[in-house]
Short mmCIF file of C-alpha atoms in Angstrom, two decimals:
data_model
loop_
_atom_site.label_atom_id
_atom_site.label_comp_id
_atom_site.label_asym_id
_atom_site.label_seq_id
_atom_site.Cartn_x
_atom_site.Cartn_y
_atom_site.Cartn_z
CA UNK Z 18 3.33 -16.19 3.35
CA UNK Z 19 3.79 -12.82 4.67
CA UNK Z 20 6.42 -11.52 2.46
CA UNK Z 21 5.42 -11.98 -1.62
CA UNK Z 22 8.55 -12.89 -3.67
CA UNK Z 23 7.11 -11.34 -6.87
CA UNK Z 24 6.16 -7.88 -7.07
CA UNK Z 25 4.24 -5.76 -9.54
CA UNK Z 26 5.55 -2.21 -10.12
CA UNK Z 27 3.35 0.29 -13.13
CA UNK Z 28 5.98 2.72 -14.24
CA UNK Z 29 4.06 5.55 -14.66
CA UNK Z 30 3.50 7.77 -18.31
CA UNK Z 31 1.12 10.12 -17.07
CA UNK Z 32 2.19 11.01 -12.98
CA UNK Z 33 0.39 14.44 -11.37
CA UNK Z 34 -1.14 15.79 -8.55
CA UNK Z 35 -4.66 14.15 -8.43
CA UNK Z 36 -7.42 16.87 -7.45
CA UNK Z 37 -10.56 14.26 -6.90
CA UNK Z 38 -8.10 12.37 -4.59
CA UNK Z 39 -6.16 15.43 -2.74
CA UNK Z 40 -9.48 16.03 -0.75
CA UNK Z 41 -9.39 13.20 1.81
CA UNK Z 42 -5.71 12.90 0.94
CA UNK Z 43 -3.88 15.69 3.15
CA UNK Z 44 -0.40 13.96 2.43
CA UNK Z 45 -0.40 15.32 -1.47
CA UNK Z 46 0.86 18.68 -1.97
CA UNK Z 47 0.86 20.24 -5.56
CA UNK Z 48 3.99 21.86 -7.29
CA UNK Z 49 5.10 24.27 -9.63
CA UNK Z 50 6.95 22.85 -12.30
CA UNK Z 51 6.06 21.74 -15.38
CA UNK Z 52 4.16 18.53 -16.04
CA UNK Z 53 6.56 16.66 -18.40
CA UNK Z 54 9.41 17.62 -15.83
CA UNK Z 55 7.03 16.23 -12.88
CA UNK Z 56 6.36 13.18 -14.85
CA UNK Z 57 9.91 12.67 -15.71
CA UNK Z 58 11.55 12.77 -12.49
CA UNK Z 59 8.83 10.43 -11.20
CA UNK Z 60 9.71 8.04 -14.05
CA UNK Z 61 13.62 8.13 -12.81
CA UNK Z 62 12.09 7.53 -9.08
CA UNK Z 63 10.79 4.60 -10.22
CA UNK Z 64 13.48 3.18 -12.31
CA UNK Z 65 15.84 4.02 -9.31
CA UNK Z 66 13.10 2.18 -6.94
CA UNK Z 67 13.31 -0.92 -9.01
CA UNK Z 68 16.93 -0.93 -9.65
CA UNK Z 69 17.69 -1.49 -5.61
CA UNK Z 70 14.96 -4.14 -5.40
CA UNK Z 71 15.89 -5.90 -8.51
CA UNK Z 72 20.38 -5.65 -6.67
CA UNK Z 73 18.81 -7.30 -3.62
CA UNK Z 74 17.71 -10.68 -6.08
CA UNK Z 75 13.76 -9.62 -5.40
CA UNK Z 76 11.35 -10.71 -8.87
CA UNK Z 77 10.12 -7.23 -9.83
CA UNK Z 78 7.57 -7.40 -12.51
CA UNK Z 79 7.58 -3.67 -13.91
CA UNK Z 80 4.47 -3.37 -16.00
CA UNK Z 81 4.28 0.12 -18.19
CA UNK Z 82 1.40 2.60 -17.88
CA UNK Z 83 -0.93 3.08 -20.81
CA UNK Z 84 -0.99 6.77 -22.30
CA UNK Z 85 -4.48 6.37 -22.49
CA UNK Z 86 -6.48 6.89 -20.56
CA UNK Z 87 -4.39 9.53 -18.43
CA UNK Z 88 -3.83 8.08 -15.34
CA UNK Z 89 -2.48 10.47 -12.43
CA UNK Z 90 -1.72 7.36 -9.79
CA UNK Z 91 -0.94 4.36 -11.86
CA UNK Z 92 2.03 4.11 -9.73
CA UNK Z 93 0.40 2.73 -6.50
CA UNK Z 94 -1.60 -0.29 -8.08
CA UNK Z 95 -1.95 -1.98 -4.62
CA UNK Z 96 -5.51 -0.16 -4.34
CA UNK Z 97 -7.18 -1.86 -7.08
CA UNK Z 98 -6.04 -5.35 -6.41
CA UNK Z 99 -4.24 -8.36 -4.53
CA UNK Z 100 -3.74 -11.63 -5.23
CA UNK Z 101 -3.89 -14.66 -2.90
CA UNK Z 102 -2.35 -18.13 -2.52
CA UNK Z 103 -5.38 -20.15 -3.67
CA UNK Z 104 -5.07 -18.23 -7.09
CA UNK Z 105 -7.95 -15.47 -6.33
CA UNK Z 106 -7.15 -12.08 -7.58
CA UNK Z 107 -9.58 -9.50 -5.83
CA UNK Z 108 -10.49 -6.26 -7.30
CA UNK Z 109 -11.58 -3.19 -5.27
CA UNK Z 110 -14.31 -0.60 -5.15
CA UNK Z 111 -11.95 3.14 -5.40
CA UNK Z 112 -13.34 6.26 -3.61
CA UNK Z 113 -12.01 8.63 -6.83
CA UNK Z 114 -14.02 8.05 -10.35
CA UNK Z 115 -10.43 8.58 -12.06
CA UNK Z 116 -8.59 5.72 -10.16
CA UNK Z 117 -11.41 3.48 -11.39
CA UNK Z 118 -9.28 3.86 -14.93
CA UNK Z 119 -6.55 1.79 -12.96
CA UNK Z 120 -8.31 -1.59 -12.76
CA UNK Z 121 -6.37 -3.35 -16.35
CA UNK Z 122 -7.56 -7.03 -17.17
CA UNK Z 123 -4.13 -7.11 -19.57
CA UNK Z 124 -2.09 -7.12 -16.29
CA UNK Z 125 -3.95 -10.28 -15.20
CA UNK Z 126 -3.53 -11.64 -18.58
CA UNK Z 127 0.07 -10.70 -18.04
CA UNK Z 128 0.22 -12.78 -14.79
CA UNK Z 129 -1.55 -15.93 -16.39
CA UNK Z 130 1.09 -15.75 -19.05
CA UNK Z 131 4.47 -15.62 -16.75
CA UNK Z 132 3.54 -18.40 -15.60
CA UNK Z 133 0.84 -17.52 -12.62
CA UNK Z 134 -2.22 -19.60 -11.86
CA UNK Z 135 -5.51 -17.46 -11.63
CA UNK Z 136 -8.15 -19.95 -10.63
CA UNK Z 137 -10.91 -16.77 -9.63
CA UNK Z 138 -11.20 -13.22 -10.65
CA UNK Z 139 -13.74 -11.47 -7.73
CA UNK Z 140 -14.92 -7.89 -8.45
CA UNK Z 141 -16.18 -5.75 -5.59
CA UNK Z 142 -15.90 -2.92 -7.92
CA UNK Z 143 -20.29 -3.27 -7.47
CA UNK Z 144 -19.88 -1.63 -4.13
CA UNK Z 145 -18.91 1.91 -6.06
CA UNK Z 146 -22.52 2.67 -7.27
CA UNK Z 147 -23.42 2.93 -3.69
CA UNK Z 148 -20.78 4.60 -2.65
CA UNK Z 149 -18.83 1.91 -0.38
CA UNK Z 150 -14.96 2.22 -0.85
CA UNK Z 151 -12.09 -0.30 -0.14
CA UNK Z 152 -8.99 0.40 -1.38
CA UNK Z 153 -6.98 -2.75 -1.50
CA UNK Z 154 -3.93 -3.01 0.61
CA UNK Z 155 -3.85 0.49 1.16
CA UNK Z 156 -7.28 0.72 3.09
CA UNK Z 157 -5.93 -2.88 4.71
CA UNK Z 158 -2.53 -3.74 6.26
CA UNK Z 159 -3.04 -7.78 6.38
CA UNK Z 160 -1.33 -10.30 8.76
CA UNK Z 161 -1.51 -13.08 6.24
CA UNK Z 162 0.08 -15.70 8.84
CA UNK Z 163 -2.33 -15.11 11.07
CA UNK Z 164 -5.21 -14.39 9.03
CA UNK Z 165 -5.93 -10.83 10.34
CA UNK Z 166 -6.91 -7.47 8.54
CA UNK Z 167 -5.86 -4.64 10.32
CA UNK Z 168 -8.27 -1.51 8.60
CA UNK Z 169 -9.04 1.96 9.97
CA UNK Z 170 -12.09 3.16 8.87
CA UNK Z 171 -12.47 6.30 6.84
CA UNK Z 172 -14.09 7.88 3.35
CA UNK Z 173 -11.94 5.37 1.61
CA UNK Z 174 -12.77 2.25 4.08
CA UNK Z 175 -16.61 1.39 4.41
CA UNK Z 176 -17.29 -1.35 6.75
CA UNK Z 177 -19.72 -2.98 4.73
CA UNK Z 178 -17.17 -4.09 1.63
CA UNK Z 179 -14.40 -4.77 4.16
CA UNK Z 180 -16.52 -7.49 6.05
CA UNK Z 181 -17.74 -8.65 2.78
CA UNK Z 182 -14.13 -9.35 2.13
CA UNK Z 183 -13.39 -10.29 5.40
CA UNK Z 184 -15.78 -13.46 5.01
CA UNK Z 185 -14.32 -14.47 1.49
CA UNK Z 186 -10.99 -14.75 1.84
CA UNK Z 187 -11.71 -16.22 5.62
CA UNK Z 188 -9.75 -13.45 7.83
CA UNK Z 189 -10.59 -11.66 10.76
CA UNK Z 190 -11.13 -7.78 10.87
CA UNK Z 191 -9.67 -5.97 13.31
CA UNK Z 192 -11.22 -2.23 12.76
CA UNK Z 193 -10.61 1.16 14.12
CA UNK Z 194 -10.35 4.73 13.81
CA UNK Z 195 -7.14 6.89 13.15
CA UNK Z 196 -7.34 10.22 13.18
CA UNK Z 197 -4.44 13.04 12.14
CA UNK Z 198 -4.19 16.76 12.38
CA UNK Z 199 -4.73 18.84 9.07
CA UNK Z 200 -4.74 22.60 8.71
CA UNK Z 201 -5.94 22.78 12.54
CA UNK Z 202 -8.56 19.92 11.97
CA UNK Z 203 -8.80 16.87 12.89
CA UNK Z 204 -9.02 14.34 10.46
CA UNK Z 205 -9.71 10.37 9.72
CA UNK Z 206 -6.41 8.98 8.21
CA UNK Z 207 -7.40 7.96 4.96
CA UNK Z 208 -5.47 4.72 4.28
CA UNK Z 209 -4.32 2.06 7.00
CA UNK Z 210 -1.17 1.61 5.47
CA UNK Z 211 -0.24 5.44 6.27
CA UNK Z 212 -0.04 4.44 9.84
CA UNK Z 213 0.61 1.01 10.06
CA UNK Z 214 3.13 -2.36 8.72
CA UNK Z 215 2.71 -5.63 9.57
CA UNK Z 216 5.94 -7.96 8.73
CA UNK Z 217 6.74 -11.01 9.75
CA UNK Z 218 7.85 -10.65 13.03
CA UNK Z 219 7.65 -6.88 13.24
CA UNK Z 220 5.00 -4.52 13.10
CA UNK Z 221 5.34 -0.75 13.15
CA UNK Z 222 2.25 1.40 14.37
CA UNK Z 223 1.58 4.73 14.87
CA UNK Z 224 -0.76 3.75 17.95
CA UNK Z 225 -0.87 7.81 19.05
CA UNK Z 226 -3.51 8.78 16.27
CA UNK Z 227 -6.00 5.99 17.60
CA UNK Z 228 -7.80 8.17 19.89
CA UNK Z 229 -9.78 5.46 21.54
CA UNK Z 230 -8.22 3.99 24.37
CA UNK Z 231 -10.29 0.63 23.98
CA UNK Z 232 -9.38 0.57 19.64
CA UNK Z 233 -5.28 1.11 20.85
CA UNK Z 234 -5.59 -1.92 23.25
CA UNK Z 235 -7.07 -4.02 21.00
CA UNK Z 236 -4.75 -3.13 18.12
CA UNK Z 237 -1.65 -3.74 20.61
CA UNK Z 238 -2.78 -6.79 21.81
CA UNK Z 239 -3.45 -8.57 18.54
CA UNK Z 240 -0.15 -7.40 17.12
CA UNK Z 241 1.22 -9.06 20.48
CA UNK Z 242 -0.62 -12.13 20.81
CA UNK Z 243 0.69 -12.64 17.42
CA UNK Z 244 4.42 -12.52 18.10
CA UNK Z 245 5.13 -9.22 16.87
CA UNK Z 246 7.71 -7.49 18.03
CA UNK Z 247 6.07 -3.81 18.08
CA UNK Z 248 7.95 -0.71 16.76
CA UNK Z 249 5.41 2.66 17.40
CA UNK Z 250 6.01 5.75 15.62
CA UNK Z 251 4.74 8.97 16.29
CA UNK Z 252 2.46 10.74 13.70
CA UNK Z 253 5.39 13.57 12.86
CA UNK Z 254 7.31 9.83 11.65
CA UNK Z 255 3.88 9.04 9.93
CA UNK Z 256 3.77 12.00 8.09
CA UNK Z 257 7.42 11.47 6.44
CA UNK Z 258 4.98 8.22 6.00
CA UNK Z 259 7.39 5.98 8.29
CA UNK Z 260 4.41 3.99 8.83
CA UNK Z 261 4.14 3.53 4.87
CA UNK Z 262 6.37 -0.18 4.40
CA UNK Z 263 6.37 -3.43 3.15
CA UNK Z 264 8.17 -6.89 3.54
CA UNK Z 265 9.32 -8.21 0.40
CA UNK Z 266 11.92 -11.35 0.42
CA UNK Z 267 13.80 -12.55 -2.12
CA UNK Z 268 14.20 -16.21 -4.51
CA UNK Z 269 16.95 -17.03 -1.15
CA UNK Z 270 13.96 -16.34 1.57
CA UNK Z 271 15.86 -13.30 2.79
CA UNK Z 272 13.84 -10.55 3.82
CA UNK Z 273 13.60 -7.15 3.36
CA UNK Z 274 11.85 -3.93 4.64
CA UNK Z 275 11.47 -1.87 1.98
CA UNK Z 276 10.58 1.86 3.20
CA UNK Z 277 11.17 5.23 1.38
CA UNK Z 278 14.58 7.11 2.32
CA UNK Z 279 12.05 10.10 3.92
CA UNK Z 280 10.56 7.05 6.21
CA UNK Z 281 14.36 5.99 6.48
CA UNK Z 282 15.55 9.87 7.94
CA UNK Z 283 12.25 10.07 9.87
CA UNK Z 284 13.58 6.86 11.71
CA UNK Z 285 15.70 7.43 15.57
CA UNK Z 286 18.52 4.80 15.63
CA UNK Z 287 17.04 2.34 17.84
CA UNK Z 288 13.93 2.11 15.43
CA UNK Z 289 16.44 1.22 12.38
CA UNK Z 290 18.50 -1.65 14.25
CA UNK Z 291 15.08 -3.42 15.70
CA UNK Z 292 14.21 -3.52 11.95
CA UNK Z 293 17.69 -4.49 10.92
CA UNK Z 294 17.54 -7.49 13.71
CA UNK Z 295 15.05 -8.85 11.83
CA UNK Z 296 15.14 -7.39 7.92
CA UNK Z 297 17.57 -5.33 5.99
CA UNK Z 298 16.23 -2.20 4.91
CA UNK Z 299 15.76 -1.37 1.33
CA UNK Z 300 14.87 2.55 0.91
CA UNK Z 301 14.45 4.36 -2.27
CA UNK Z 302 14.19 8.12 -3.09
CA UNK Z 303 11.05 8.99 -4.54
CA UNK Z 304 10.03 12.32 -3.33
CA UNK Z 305 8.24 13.60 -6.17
CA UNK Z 306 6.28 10.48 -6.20
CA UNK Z 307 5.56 11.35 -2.37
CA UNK Z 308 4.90 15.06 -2.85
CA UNK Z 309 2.45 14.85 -5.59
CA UNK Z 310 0.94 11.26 -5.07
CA UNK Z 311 0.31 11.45 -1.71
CA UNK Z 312 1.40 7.93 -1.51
CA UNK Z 313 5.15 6.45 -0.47
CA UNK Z 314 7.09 2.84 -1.10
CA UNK Z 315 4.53 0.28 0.09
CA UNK Z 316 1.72 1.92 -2.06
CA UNK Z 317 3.85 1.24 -5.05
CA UNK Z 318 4.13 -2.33 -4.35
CA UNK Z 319 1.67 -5.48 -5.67
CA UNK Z 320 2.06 -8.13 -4.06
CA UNK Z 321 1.77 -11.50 -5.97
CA UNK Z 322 1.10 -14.37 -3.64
CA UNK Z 323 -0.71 -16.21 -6.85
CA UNK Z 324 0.42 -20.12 -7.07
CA UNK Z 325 2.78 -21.37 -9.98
CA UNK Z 326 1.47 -23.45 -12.65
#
């Protein structure tokens, strides 16, 4: 249950630097060149991306942006929804009004028609009008086996929607703050999937920007207590977003870490064969997609856990 063998992928038509989103977001950086050259290169990112999943026999559904409306971040879809085993599909309240654009009911209908069973469609999109945010599987980092959401709270996590969810889907939260240094600040870390992975039997956690000694403990000992075998990184790792990954397996049940080749060079040596014991590594070059989004591998990854008709 913890790895999905079916992902969704939204090659992007309109990629850019997202101003509403680059506020909270200190991991986006802008750049010179021209738009079409930005948005081409981040097209060939993504075609390179799915190419190396698609070699290692993973089901990559690759589902093309719409030119209209423009649509900066198309590319990470895991913010505006998930999908679960008892054929829910959840979607999610965004933080930025442009993201909102994201949310497409043809990619459900898309899902129903390859042969996916969607027995519920649950909007939490309501929470936006009072300004409650949770951004999918990039404000959560779930432990599906063991039924735990791992979320650190910030202008993109509210508490409110996330035990809302918490309660619907029947998991347990387990909640903190993570903070990072910006520009001599010191900031909340926007999305838990920045800092954190859960796998199957490995988690990797950045466990130095959780400033509360009591929040670290608790983190640490859940991941324990639920057979983890715990890889921390430190938050120089986290910001070549080595914390940013996902399990994926494949139609043979072999699984994979899939991590971007910046998280991959951030990595020492004994970090890479503790994942290798366990996964092989899958990591593609996107750093345009990085640079501009703000966002690495795992964001770019839906996971569809949906049952087969």
């Amino acid at each position: 249950m913890q790895s999905s063998q079916t992902i969704v992928m939204i090659r992007p038509a309109n990629f850019g630097f997202n101003t509403d989103t680059a506020e909270n977001n200190i991991y986006q950086q802008r750049d010179e060149r021209a738009p079409e050259e930005i948005r081409e290169l981040a097209r060939k990112e993504f075609d390179g991306f799915v190419a190396l999943l698609r070699d290692q026999g993973v089901n990559v559904v690759v589902v093309e942006d719409t030119e209209k409306p423009v649509k900066t971040d198309a590319v990470f879809p895991n913010n505006w929804f998930s999908t679960h085993p008892d054929g829910k599909i959840i979607l999610y309240p965004m933080f930025s009004p442009n993201r909102r654009l994201e949310r497409r009911k043809d990619l459900i209908e898309l899902l129903m028609n390859s042969g996916f069973q969607v027995k519920e469609i649950i909007d939490l999109s309501f929470f936006e009008q009072d300004g409650q945010y949770l951004e999918g599987t990039g404000s959560m980092v779930m432990d599906h086996d063991q039924k735990i959401i791992y979320a650190c709270l910030s202008e993109r996590t509210h508490p409110v929607p996330l035990d809302y969810l918490s309660k619907l889907i029947g998991y347990k939260v387990i909640a903190f703050d993570a903070v990072q240094e910006a520009g001599g600040k010191v900031v909340p870390i926007y999305h838990t999937n920045v800092m954190m992975h859960v796998g199957s039997d490995l988690a990797v956690v950045c466990l130095e920007s959780i400033n509360k000694a009591s929040d670290k403990l608790k983190v640490q000992q859940s991941l324990t207590q639920s057979g983890k075998k715990v890889i921390p990184i430190t938050a120089k790792q986290k910001f070549h977003f080595a914390g940013n990954m996902l399990e994926v397996c494949n139609d043979g049940g072999e699984k994979f870490t899939v991590m971007s080749q910046a998280a991959y060079d951030s990595l020492n040596v004994g970090q890479i064969q503790l994942i290798e014991k366990y996964t092989t590594i899958i990591s593609p070059q996107i750093p345009t997609i990085e640079k501009l989004g703000g966002g690495s591998a795992r964001c770019m990854l839906a996971e569809i856990f949906l049952p087969r008709i």
